[in-house]
Coordinates of C-alpha atoms in Angstrom, one line a residue:
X1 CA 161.7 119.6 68.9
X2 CA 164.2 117.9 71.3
X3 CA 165.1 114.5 70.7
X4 CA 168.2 112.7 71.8
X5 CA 170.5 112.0 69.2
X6 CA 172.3 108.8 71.0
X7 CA 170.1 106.3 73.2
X8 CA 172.5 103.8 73.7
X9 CA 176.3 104.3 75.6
X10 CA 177.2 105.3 79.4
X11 CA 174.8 107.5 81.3
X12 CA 174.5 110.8 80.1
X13 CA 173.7 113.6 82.5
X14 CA 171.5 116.7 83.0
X15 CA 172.7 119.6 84.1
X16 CA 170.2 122.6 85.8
X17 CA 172.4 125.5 84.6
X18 CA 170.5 128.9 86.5
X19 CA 171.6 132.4 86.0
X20 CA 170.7 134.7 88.5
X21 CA 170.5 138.4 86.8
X22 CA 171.0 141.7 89.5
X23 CA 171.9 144.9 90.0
X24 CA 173.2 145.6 92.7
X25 CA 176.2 145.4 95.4
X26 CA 173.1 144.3 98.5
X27 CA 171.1 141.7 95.6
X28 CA 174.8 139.9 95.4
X29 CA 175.3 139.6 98.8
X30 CA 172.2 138.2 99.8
X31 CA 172.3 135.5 96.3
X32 CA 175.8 134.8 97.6
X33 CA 174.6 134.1 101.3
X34 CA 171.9 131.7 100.1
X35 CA 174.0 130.0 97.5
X36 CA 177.0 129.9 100.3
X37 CA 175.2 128.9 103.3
X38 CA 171.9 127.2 102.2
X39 CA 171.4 125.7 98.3
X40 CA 174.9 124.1 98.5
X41 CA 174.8 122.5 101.6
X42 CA 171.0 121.6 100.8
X43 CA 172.3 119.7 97.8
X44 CA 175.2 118.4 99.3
X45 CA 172.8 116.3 101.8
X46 CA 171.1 115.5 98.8
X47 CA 174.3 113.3 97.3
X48 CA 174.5 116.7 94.7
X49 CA 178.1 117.3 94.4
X50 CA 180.5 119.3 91.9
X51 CA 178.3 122.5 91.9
X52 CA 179.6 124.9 90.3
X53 CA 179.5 128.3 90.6
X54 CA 180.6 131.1 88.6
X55 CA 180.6 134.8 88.1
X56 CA 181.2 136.8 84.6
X57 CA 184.3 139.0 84.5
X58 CA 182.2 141.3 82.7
X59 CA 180.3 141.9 85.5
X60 CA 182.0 144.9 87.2
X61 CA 181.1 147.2 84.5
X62 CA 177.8 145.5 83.1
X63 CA 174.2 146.8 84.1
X64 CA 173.3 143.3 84.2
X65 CA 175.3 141.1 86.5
X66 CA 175.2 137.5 86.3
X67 CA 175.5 134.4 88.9
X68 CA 175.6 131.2 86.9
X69 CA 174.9 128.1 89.2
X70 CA 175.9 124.7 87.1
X71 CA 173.7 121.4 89.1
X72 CA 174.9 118.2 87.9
X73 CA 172.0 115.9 87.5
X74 CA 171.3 111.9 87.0
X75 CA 167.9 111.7 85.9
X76 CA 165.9 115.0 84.2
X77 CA 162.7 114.4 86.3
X78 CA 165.0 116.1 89.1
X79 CA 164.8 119.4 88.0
X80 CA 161.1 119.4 89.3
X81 CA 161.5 117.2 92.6
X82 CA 164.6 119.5 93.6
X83 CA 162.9 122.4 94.8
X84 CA 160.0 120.3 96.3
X85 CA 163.0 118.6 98.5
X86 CA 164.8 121.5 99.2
X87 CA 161.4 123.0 100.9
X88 CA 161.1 119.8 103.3
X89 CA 164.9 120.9 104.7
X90 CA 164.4 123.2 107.7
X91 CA 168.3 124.6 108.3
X92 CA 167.9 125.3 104.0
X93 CA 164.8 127.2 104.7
X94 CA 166.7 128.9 108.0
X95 CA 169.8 130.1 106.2
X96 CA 168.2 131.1 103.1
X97 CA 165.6 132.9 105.3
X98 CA 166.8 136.1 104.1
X99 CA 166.6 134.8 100.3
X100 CA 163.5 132.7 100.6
X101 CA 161.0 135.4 102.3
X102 CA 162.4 138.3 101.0
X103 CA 159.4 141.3 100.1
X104 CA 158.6 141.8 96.8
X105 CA 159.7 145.3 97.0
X106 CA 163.4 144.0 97.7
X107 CA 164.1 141.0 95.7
X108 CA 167.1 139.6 95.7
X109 CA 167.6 139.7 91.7
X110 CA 165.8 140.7 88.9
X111 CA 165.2 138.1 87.5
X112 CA 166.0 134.3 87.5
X113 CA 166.6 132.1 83.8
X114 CA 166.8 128.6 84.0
X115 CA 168.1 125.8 81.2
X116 CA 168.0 122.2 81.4
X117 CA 171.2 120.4 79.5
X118 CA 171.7 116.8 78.7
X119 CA 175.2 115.8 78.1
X120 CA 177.0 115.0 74.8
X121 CA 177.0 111.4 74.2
X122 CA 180.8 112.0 73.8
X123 CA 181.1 113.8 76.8
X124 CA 178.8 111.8 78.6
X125 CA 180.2 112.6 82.4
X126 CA 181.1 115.9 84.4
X127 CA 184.9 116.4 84.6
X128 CA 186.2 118.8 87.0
X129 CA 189.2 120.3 85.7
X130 CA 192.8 119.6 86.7
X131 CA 194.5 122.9 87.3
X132 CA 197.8 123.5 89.2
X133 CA 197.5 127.4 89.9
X134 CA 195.5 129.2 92.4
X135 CA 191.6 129.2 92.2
X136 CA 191.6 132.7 92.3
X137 CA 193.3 132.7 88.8
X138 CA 191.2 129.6 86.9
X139 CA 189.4 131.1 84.0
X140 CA 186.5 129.5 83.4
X141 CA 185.3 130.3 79.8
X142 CA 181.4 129.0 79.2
X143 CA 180.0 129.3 75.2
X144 CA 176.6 129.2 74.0
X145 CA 176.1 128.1 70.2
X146 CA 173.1 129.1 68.7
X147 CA 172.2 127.6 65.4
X148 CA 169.7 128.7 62.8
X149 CA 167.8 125.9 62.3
X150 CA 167.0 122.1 64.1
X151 CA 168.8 120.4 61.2
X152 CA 171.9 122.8 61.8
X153 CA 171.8 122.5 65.5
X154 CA 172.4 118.7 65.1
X155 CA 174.6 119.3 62.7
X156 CA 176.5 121.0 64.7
X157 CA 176.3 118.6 68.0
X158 CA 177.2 115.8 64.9
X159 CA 180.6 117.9 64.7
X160 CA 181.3 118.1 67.9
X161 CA 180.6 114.8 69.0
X162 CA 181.5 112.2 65.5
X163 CA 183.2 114.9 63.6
X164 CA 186.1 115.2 66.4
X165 CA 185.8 118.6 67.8
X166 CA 185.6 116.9 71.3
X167 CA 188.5 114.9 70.6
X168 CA 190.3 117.8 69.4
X169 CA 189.6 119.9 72.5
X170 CA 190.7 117.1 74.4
X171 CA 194.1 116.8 73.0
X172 CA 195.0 120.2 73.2
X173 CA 193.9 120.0 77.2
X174 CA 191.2 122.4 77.5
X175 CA 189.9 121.2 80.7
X176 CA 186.3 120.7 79.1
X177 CA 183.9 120.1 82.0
X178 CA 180.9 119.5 80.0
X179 CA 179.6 119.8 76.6
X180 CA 175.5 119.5 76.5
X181 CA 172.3 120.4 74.7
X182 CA 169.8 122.6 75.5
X183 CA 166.9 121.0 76.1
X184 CA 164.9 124.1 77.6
X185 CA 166.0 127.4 77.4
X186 CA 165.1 131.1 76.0
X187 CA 167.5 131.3 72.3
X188 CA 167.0 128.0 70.9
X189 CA 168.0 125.8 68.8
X190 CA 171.5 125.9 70.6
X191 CA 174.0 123.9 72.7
X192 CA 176.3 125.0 75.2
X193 CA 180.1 123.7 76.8
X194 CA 182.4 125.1 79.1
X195 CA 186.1 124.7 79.1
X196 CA 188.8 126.1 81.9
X197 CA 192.4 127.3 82.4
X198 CA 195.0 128.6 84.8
X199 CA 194.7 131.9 84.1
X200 CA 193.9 134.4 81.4
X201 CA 197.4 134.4 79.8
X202 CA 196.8 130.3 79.1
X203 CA 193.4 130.8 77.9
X204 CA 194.8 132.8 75.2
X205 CA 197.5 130.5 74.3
X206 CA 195.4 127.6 74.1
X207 CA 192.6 129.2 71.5
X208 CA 195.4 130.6 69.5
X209 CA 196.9 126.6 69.4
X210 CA 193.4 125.7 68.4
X211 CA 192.8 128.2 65.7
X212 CA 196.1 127.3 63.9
X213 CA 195.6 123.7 64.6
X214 CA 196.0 121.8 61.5
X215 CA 193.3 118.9 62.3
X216 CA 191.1 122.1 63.1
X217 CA 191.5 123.8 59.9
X218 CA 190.7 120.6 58.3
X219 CA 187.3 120.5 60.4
X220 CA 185.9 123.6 59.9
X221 CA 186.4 123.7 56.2
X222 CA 184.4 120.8 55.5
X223 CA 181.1 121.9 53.4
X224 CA 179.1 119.8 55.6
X225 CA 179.9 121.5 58.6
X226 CA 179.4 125.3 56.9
X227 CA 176.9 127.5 58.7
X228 CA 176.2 125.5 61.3
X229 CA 176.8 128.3 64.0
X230 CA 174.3 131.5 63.8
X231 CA 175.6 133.2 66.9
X232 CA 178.5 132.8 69.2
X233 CA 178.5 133.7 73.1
X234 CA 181.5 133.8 75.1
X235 CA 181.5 134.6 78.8
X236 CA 185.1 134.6 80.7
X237 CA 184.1 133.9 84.3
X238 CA 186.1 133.2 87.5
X239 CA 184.3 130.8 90.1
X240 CA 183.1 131.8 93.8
X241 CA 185.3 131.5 96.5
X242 CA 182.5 128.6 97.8
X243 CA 181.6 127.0 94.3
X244 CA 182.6 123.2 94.8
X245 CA 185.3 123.5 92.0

């Protein structure tokens, strides 16, 4: 049912978000050697910058943990050649070694998912964020919007985009590094955005500025916004020591 909403305006990008799902302490390690030491510098050589990379909070007490690797991309039709270039780099296919042939009775996850994203026309660009503290504090808060319908999916990208909730993040600095649609993905209709902060204690400031914001209370009490959300996920993540931001 995809369709872009906006064909004309700047460039809007793709992004290849993958979550890596596994279980154990020896499945991390070996996804964080290949992502570390093989897959970024593979991209890098491929012009592929601001990867980023990014681990759930949640994950030291969840069954399921999660490795969520955010691939900026210019053109969609990348998200098939990628992996067919990647296999033409020999030092890729030597560090990942232990990644790329492992047996099939010791995987290195569980399971991969993959999404392709294309960029709000209002958001058009990747922005890394601008934060002063140390990396080891940034909170990086990713949300997935799920709507019930097609019609209140746009709706919803409408309200973000026209209706001003971009804008809005915007003034009240939120760090936004992208805003997209989902294009491909397992819970559709839905769209997906990702803000960041200097640490948890921020995070929580800035939400509780937003919910008592004035132009925001105006927003979301508009009829024709109403319902346009089904179900809300929020994952607080800090990034890899090696993720490019």
């Amino acid at each position: 049912f995809y369709k872009p909403l906006h064909a004309a305006g700047p460039i809007r990008e793709f992004y290849e978000l993958t979550l890596y799902h596994f279980s154990s302490a020896d499945q991390e390690r070996v996804i964080d050697h290949y992502l570390e030491k093989a897959l970024l510098p593979a991209l890098h050589k491929l012009k592929i910058k601001e990867v980023g990379i990014f681990k759930p909070l949640a994950n030291d007490t969840a069954r399921d943990k999660l490795i969520y690797v955010l691939v900026p991309l210019r053109k969609a039709e990348q998200i098939a050649s990628l992996p067919i270039q990647l296999l033409k780099d020999k030092q890729y296919l030597l560090a990942g070694k232990e990644y790329l042939e492992a047996p099939y009775n010791s995987a290195p996850y569980q399971r991969i998912e993959r999404m392709l994203l294309h960029a709000f026309p209002l958001a058009p660009q990747m922005k890394l964020p601008t934060l002063g503290s140390p990396k080891t504090e940034h909170i990086y808060e990713f949300r997935s919007y799920e709507s019930a319908t097609e019609q209140l999916y746009r709706n919803k990208v409408k309200m973000f985009n026209e209706g001003g909730e971009i804008a809005l993040f915007k003034r009240l600095q939120f760090n936004a590094i992208f805003y997209a649609e989902v294009i491909t993905g397992g819970r559709m209709p839905n769209l997906v955005y990702m803000t960041s902060f200097e640490n948890m204690e921020e995070r929580d400031k800035h939400w509780k500025t937003f919910v008592d914001d004035t132009e925001w209370k105006k927003l979301s009490s508009m009829p024709e916004y109403k319902n346009n959300v089904s179900k809300a996920d929020i994952i607080l993540m800090k990034a890899t020591a090696y993720s490019d931001y």
